[in-house]
mmCIF file of C-alpha atoms and ligand atoms in Angstrom:
data_model
loop_
_atom_site.group_PDB
_atom_site.id
_atom_site.type_symbol
_atom_site.label_atom_id
_atom_site.label_comp_id
_atom_site.label_asym_id
_atom_site.label_seq_id
_atom_site.Cartn_x
_atom_site.Cartn_y
_atom_site.Cartn_z
ATOM 1 C CA MET A 567 8.305 -17.732 18.272
ATOM 2 C CA SER A 568 5.770 -16.871 15.654
ATOM 3 C CA TRP A 569 3.883 -13.605 15.303
ATOM 4 C CA ARG A 570 0.884 -13.533 17.652
ATOM 5 C CA ALA A 571 -2.358 -11.629 17.139
ATOM 6 C CA ASP A 572 -5.030 -11.240 19.812
ATOM 7 C CA VAL A 573 -8.383 -9.734 18.919
ATOM 8 C CA LEU A 574 -10.909 -8.457 21.459
ATOM 9 C CA SER A 575 -14.417 -8.156 20.015
ATOM 10 C CA ILE A 576 -18.087 -8.614 20.847
ATOM 11 C CA PHE A 577 -18.376 -10.452 17.499
ATOM 12 C CA PRO A 578 -15.705 -13.165 17.827
ATOM 13 C CA SER A 579 -17.254 -15.215 15.017
ATOM 14 C CA MET A 580 -16.075 -12.548 12.537
ATOM 15 C CA PHE A 581 -12.546 -14.013 12.960
ATOM 16 C CA PRO A 582 -10.491 -15.401 11.328
ATOM 17 C CA GLY A 583 -13.007 -14.788 8.496
ATOM 18 C CA PRO A 584 -11.056 -13.989 5.317
ATOM 19 C CA LEU A 585 -7.761 -14.508 7.171
ATOM 20 C CA GLY A 586 -8.490 -18.239 7.266
ATOM 21 C CA GLU A 587 -8.213 -18.330 3.457
ATOM 22 C CA SER A 588 -5.541 -17.729 0.845
ATOM 23 C CA LEU A 589 -2.123 -16.393 1.805
ATOM 24 C CA ALA A 590 -2.932 -15.600 5.463
ATOM 25 C CA GLY A 591 -4.742 -18.913 5.967
ATOM 26 C CA LYS A 592 -1.821 -20.905 4.583
ATOM 27 C CA ALA A 593 0.615 -18.895 6.695
ATOM 28 C CA MET A 594 -1.463 -19.635 9.793
ATOM 29 C CA GLU A 595 -1.471 -23.365 8.985
ATOM 30 C CA ALA A 596 2.289 -23.187 8.446
ATOM 31 C CA GLY A 597 2.689 -21.601 11.904
ATOM 32 C CA SER A 598 3.986 -18.205 10.687
ATOM 33 C CA TRP A 599 1.337 -16.491 12.816
ATOM 34 C CA SER A 600 -1.404 -17.357 15.288
ATOM 35 C CA LEU A 601 -4.695 -15.770 16.255
ATOM 36 C CA LYS A 602 -6.578 -15.793 19.542
ATOM 37 C CA VAL A 603 -10.002 -14.179 19.692
ATOM 38 C CA THR A 604 -11.504 -13.074 23.001
ATOM 39 C CA ASP A 605 -15.215 -12.346 23.383
ATOM 40 C CA ILE A 606 -15.453 -9.074 25.325
ATOM 41 C CA ARG A 607 -18.862 -10.206 26.565
ATOM 42 C CA ASP A 608 -17.116 -12.888 28.661
ATOM 43 C CA PHE A 609 -16.104 -9.905 30.838
ATOM 44 C CA GLY A 610 -19.549 -8.260 30.707
ATOM 45 C CA LEU A 611 -21.496 -7.309 33.816
ATOM 46 C CA GLY A 612 -24.667 -8.753 35.268
ATOM 47 C CA ARG A 613 -27.156 -11.215 33.968
ATOM 48 C CA HIS A 614 -27.016 -9.665 30.493
ATOM 49 C CA ARG A 615 -23.208 -9.545 30.470
ATOM 50 C CA SER A 616 -23.493 -5.874 29.629
ATOM 51 C CA VAL A 617 -20.464 -4.205 27.992
ATOM 52 C CA ASP A 618 -21.824 -0.703 27.291
ATOM 53 C CA ASP A 619 -23.740 2.180 28.828
ATOM 54 C CA THR A 620 -25.166 5.600 27.925
ATOM 55 C CA PRO A 621 -22.708 8.467 27.346
ATOM 56 C CA PHE A 622 -22.057 11.010 30.101
ATOM 57 C CA GLY A 623 -23.042 14.399 28.692
ATOM 58 C CA GLY A 624 -25.833 12.853 26.661
ATOM 59 C CA GLY A 625 -26.081 12.101 22.979
ATOM 60 C CA ALA A 626 -26.983 9.180 20.800
ATOM 61 C CA GLY A 627 -25.740 5.624 21.125
ATOM 62 C CA MET A 628 -23.848 3.655 23.720
ATOM 63 C CA VAL A 629 -20.246 3.716 24.949
ATOM 64 C CA MET A 630 -18.182 0.646 25.833
ATOM 65 C CA ARG A 631 -17.393 0.558 29.569
ATOM 66 C CA PRO A 632 -13.770 1.000 30.715
ATOM 67 C CA ASP A 633 -13.993 -1.583 33.515
ATOM 68 C CA VAL A 634 -15.239 -4.312 31.175
ATOM 69 C CA LEU A 635 -12.665 -3.497 28.484
ATOM 70 C CA ASP A 636 -9.826 -3.280 31.004
ATOM 71 C CA ALA A 637 -10.622 -6.774 32.291
ATOM 72 C CA ALA A 638 -10.700 -8.128 28.719
ATOM 73 C CA ILE A 639 -7.387 -6.419 27.872
ATOM 74 C CA GLY A 640 -5.839 -7.654 31.128
ATOM 75 C CA SER A 641 -6.573 -11.245 30.127
ATOM 76 C CA VAL A 642 -4.220 -11.019 27.120
ATOM 77 C CA ALA A 643 -1.914 -8.012 27.681
ATOM 78 C CA ASP A 644 1.844 -8.446 27.378
ATOM 79 C CA GLU A 645 4.671 -6.566 25.617
ATOM 80 C CA ARG A 646 2.837 -6.384 22.282
ATOM 81 C CA PRO A 647 1.393 -3.051 21.138
ATOM 82 C CA LEU A 648 -2.279 -2.561 22.021
ATOM 83 C CA ILE A 649 -4.172 -1.006 19.128
ATOM 84 C CA VAL A 650 -7.718 0.325 19.183
ATOM 85 C CA LEU A 651 -9.419 0.470 15.776
ATOM 86 C CA THR A 652 -11.388 3.691 15.566
ATOM 87 C CA PRO A 653 -12.133 6.351 12.935
ATOM 88 C CA ARG A 654 -10.587 8.829 15.443
ATOM 89 C CA GLY A 655 -7.215 7.107 15.133
ATOM 90 C CA ALA A 656 -4.051 8.046 13.272
ATOM 91 C CA PRO A 657 -4.216 6.807 9.660
ATOM 92 C CA LEU A 658 -2.658 3.371 9.161
ATOM 93 C CA THR A 659 0.388 3.527 6.895
ATOM 94 C CA GLN A 660 2.569 0.930 5.187
ATOM 95 C CA LYS A 661 5.415 2.171 7.414
ATOM 96 C CA ARG A 662 3.464 1.343 10.607
ATOM 97 C CA VAL A 663 2.359 -2.002 9.132
ATOM 98 C CA ARG A 664 6.023 -2.843 8.431
ATOM 99 C CA GLU A 665 6.966 -1.958 12.026
ATOM 100 C CA LEU A 666 4.150 -4.097 13.453
ATOM 101 C CA ALA A 667 5.077 -7.047 11.220
ATOM 102 C CA GLY A 668 8.664 -6.741 12.482
ATOM 103 C CA GLY A 669 7.581 -7.007 16.141
ATOM 104 C CA PRO A 670 6.172 -9.815 18.313
ATOM 105 C CA GLY A 671 2.543 -9.296 17.172
ATOM 106 C CA VAL A 672 -0.444 -7.122 18.120
ATOM 107 C CA ILE A 673 -3.413 -6.912 20.446
ATOM 108 C CA LEU A 674 -6.387 -5.400 18.635
ATOM 109 C CA LEU A 675 -9.397 -3.949 20.417
ATOM 110 C CA CYS A 676 -12.457 -3.586 18.192
ATOM 111 C CA GLY A 677 -14.857 -0.817 19.160
ATOM 112 C CA ARG A 678 -18.587 -0.979 18.579
ATOM 113 C CA PHE A 679 -21.463 1.319 19.477
ATOM 114 C CA GLU A 680 -20.613 5.027 19.481
ATOM 115 C CA GLY A 681 -17.209 4.526 20.983
ATOM 116 C CA ILE A 682 -15.003 3.443 23.846
ATOM 117 C CA ASP A 683 -14.603 5.192 27.202
ATOM 118 C CA GLN A 684 -11.427 7.239 26.686
ATOM 119 C CA ARG A 685 -10.035 6.434 30.160
ATOM 120 C CA VAL A 686 -9.238 2.810 29.341
ATOM 121 C CA ILE A 687 -7.493 3.882 26.119
ATOM 122 C CA ASP A 688 -5.384 6.369 28.109
ATOM 123 C CA ALA A 689 -4.728 4.044 31.071
ATOM 124 C CA ARG A 690 -3.578 1.194 28.794
ATOM 125 C CA GLN A 691 -1.633 3.605 26.569
ATOM 126 C CA ALA A 692 -3.359 2.141 23.551
ATOM 127 C CA GLU A 693 -2.573 3.362 20.054
ATOM 128 C CA GLU A 694 -5.672 4.562 18.184
ATOM 129 C CA VAL A 695 -5.582 3.622 14.500
ATOM 130 C CA SER A 696 -7.962 4.359 11.600
ATOM 131 C CA ILE A 697 -7.931 2.555 8.250
ATOM 132 C CA GLY A 698 -9.386 5.518 6.375
ATOM 133 C CA ASP A 699 -11.695 8.496 6.346
ATOM 134 C CA TYR A 700 -15.011 6.644 6.348
ATOM 135 C CA ILE A 701 -17.085 5.112 9.118
ATOM 136 C CA LEU A 702 -17.396 1.352 9.469
ATOM 137 C CA SER A 703 -20.009 -0.210 11.746
ATOM 138 C CA GLY A 704 -17.228 -1.371 14.042
ATOM 139 C CA GLY A 705 -13.522 -2.016 14.341
ATOM 140 C CA GLU A 706 -13.697 -5.689 13.308
ATOM 141 C CA VAL A 707 -13.289 -5.162 9.557
ATOM 142 C CA ALA A 708 -10.535 -2.629 10.251
ATOM 143 C CA ALA A 709 -8.747 -5.223 12.418
ATOM 144 C CA LEU A 710 -8.961 -7.732 9.545
ATOM 145 C CA VAL A 711 -7.428 -5.124 7.224
ATOM 146 C CA LEU A 712 -4.542 -4.380 9.582
ATOM 147 C CA LEU A 713 -3.842 -8.082 10.130
ATOM 148 C CA ASP A 714 -3.951 -8.855 6.410
ATOM 149 C CA ALA A 715 -1.477 -6.061 5.664
ATOM 150 C CA ALA A 716 0.927 -7.234 8.402
ATOM 151 C CA ILE A 717 0.716 -10.983 7.800
ATOM 152 C CA ARG A 718 1.738 -10.750 4.141
ATOM 153 C CA LEU A 719 4.994 -9.132 5.303
ATOM 154 C CA LEU A 720 5.923 -11.861 7.812
ATOM 155 C CA PRO A 721 9.074 -13.817 6.952
ATOM 156 C CA GLY A 722 8.383 -16.661 4.535
ATOM 157 C CA VAL A 723 4.753 -15.698 3.841
ATOM 158 C CA MET A 724 5.268 -14.165 0.387
ATOM 159 C CA GLY A 725 7.411 -15.186 -2.529
ATOM 160 C CA ALA A 726 10.131 -12.876 -3.844
ATOM 161 C CA ALA A 727 7.981 -11.645 -6.761
ATOM 162 C CA GLU A 728 5.251 -10.387 -4.462
ATOM 163 C CA SER A 729 7.711 -8.756 -2.046
ATOM 164 C CA ALA A 730 8.826 -6.482 -4.851
ATOM 165 C CA VAL A 731 5.287 -5.102 -5.123
ATOM 166 C CA GLU A 732 5.415 -3.943 -1.518
ATOM 167 C CA GLU A 733 8.630 -2.081 -2.244
ATOM 168 C CA SER A 734 6.986 -0.273 -5.133
ATOM 169 C CA PHE A 735 4.337 1.249 -2.855
ATOM 170 C CA SER A 736 7.097 2.688 -0.723
ATOM 171 C CA ALA A 737 8.458 4.462 -3.844
ATOM 172 C CA PRO A 738 6.051 6.399 -3.284
ATOM 173 C CA LEU A 739 4.230 6.034 -6.618
ATOM 174 C CA LEU A 740 1.062 4.120 -7.411
ATOM 175 C CA GLU A 741 1.677 1.053 -9.534
ATOM 176 C CA TYR A 742 1.653 1.096 -13.334
ATOM 177 C CA PRO A 743 -1.289 -0.732 -15.025
ATOM 178 C CA HIS A 744 -0.988 -4.438 -15.817
ATOM 179 C CA TYR A 745 -1.829 -6.398 -18.979
ATOM 180 C CA THR A 746 -1.800 -10.045 -20.001
ATOM 181 C CA ARG A 747 -3.002 -12.179 -22.929
ATOM 182 C CA PRO A 748 -4.834 -11.841 -25.258
ATOM 183 C CA ALA A 749 -2.810 -8.999 -26.835
ATOM 184 C CA VAL A 750 -6.013 -7.666 -28.387
ATOM 185 C CA TRP A 751 -9.265 -7.992 -26.446
ATOM 186 C CA ALA A 752 -12.621 -6.383 -27.280
ATOM 187 C CA GLN A 753 -10.823 -4.295 -29.926
ATOM 188 C CA ARG A 754 -8.447 -2.996 -27.274
ATOM 189 C CA ALA A 755 -4.760 -3.594 -27.872
ATOM 190 C CA VAL A 756 -2.163 -3.802 -25.104
ATOM 191 C CA PRO A 757 0.138 -0.721 -25.163
ATOM 192 C CA GLU A 758 2.644 -1.393 -27.950
ATOM 193 C CA THR A 759 5.783 -0.847 -25.884
ATOM 194 C CA LEU A 760 4.876 -3.738 -23.569
ATOM 195 C CA THR A 761 4.940 -6.236 -26.444
ATOM 196 C CA SER A 762 8.155 -4.802 -27.955
ATOM 197 C CA GLY A 763 10.598 -6.894 -25.941
ATOM 198 C CA ASN A 764 12.640 -3.723 -25.340
ATOM 199 C CA HIS A 765 13.226 -3.888 -21.590
ATOM 200 C CA ALA A 766 14.567 -0.348 -21.199
ATOM 201 C CA ALA A 767 11.587 1.057 -23.107
ATOM 202 C CA ILE A 768 9.195 -1.045 -21.010
ATOM 203 C CA ALA A 769 10.741 0.221 -17.769
ATOM 204 C CA ALA A 770 10.497 3.823 -18.999
ATOM 205 C CA TRP A 771 6.861 3.312 -20.072
ATOM 206 C CA ARG A 772 5.945 1.870 -16.672
ATOM 207 C CA LEU A 773 7.639 4.677 -14.761
ATOM 208 C CA ALA A 774 5.879 7.315 -16.889
ATOM 209 C CA ALA A 775 2.525 5.562 -16.403
ATOM 210 C CA ALA A 776 3.068 5.285 -12.647
ATOM 211 C CA ARG A 777 3.961 8.966 -12.422
ATOM 212 C CA GLN A 778 0.977 10.072 -14.505
ATOM 213 C CA THR A 779 -1.502 7.973 -12.491
ATOM 214 C CA THR A 780 -0.045 9.168 -9.191
ATOM 215 C CA LYS A 781 -0.115 12.806 -10.297
ATOM 216 C CA THR A 782 -3.814 12.570 -11.196
ATOM 217 C CA ARG A 783 -5.115 10.359 -8.408
ATOM 218 C CA ARG A 784 -2.830 11.141 -5.504
ATOM 219 C CA PRO A 785 -1.276 14.600 -5.831
ATOM 220 C CA ASP A 786 -0.207 14.277 -2.163
ATOM 221 C CA LEU A 787 1.976 11.241 -2.958
ATOM 222 C CA TYR A 788 3.200 12.802 -6.185
ATOM 223 C CA ASN A 789 4.380 15.960 -4.406
ATOM 224 C CA GLN A 790 6.270 13.838 -1.853
ATOM 225 C CA TYR A 791 7.884 11.953 -4.721
ATOM 226 C CA ILE A 792 9.002 15.154 -6.428
ATOM 227 C CA ALA A 793 10.159 16.648 -3.096
ATOM 228 C CA SER A 794 12.253 13.530 -2.436
ATOM 229 C CA GLY A 795 14.385 14.394 -5.457
ATOM 230 C CA ALA A 796 12.714 12.830 -8.493
ATOM 231 C CA SER A 797 12.775 15.132 -11.514
ATOM 232 C CA ALA A 798 9.370 16.182 -12.841
ATOM 233 C CA PRO A 799 8.617 14.596 -16.244
HETATM 234 N N1 ADE B 1692 -14.195 1.746 13.154
HETATM 235 C C1 ADE B 1692 -15.144 2.393 12.453
HETATM 236 N N2 ADE B 1692 -14.635 3.026 11.397
HETATM 237 C C2 ADE B 1692 -13.285 2.778 11.404
HETATM 238 C C3 ADE B 1692 -12.200 3.157 10.579
HETATM 239 N N3 ADE B 1692 -12.378 3.931 9.500
HETATM 240 N N4 ADE B 1692 -10.971 2.721 10.905
HETATM 241 C C4 ADE B 1692 -10.785 1.956 11.991
HETATM 242 N N5 ADE B 1692 -11.761 1.567 12.807
HETATM 243 C C5 ADE B 1692 -13.012 1.960 12.531
#
């Protein structure tokens, strides 16, 4: 049985979007994963198939109704984790992505408007996930991000060379910079060590570069790396 993704959205035409192309698209064609998109509006109420209403307690914007969302969820729910994409969620990590890729698939609920009635999230024991500390106009793009990250880890989707890259993020250092031909471009030469053919020196150069970049850009990751036993340079 291949990995199954369900997406619940009021903008079903946003899917598969970029996931129909490139690595994910080929993997879908090959049957490594499948996608079913459900239009939440199919469960909407009344002549206008309404899915939202004004917030209790007042305030701007609209809130997605729990009864409508529960019916939409009920139409696809099974043993797979139910994830709500929201900026209020726990930050998505490579560790969680790896766990999700190792399971049967996911059910993703994309929020729009100001939010989702909390009762349906609680009742369905949904996991609230954020893809970063910024506000998107809805959960759809976040769902595409989560799916992309998981699909590339499914068995047989990536070649061995690319799998190694995933491992390097778990190091946890940022990657070293990359260079290819020409060796001199716009009066900029490739770092000399990389053209030396000395594999030990190249490995040392890359590690030093990765550490320096991580220290500057992501002191949080760098401190974890040092705490996990790496000696400071
Ligand atoms: N919806 C809006 N912003 C989001 C974010 N940062 N992560 C996940 N879902 C979102």
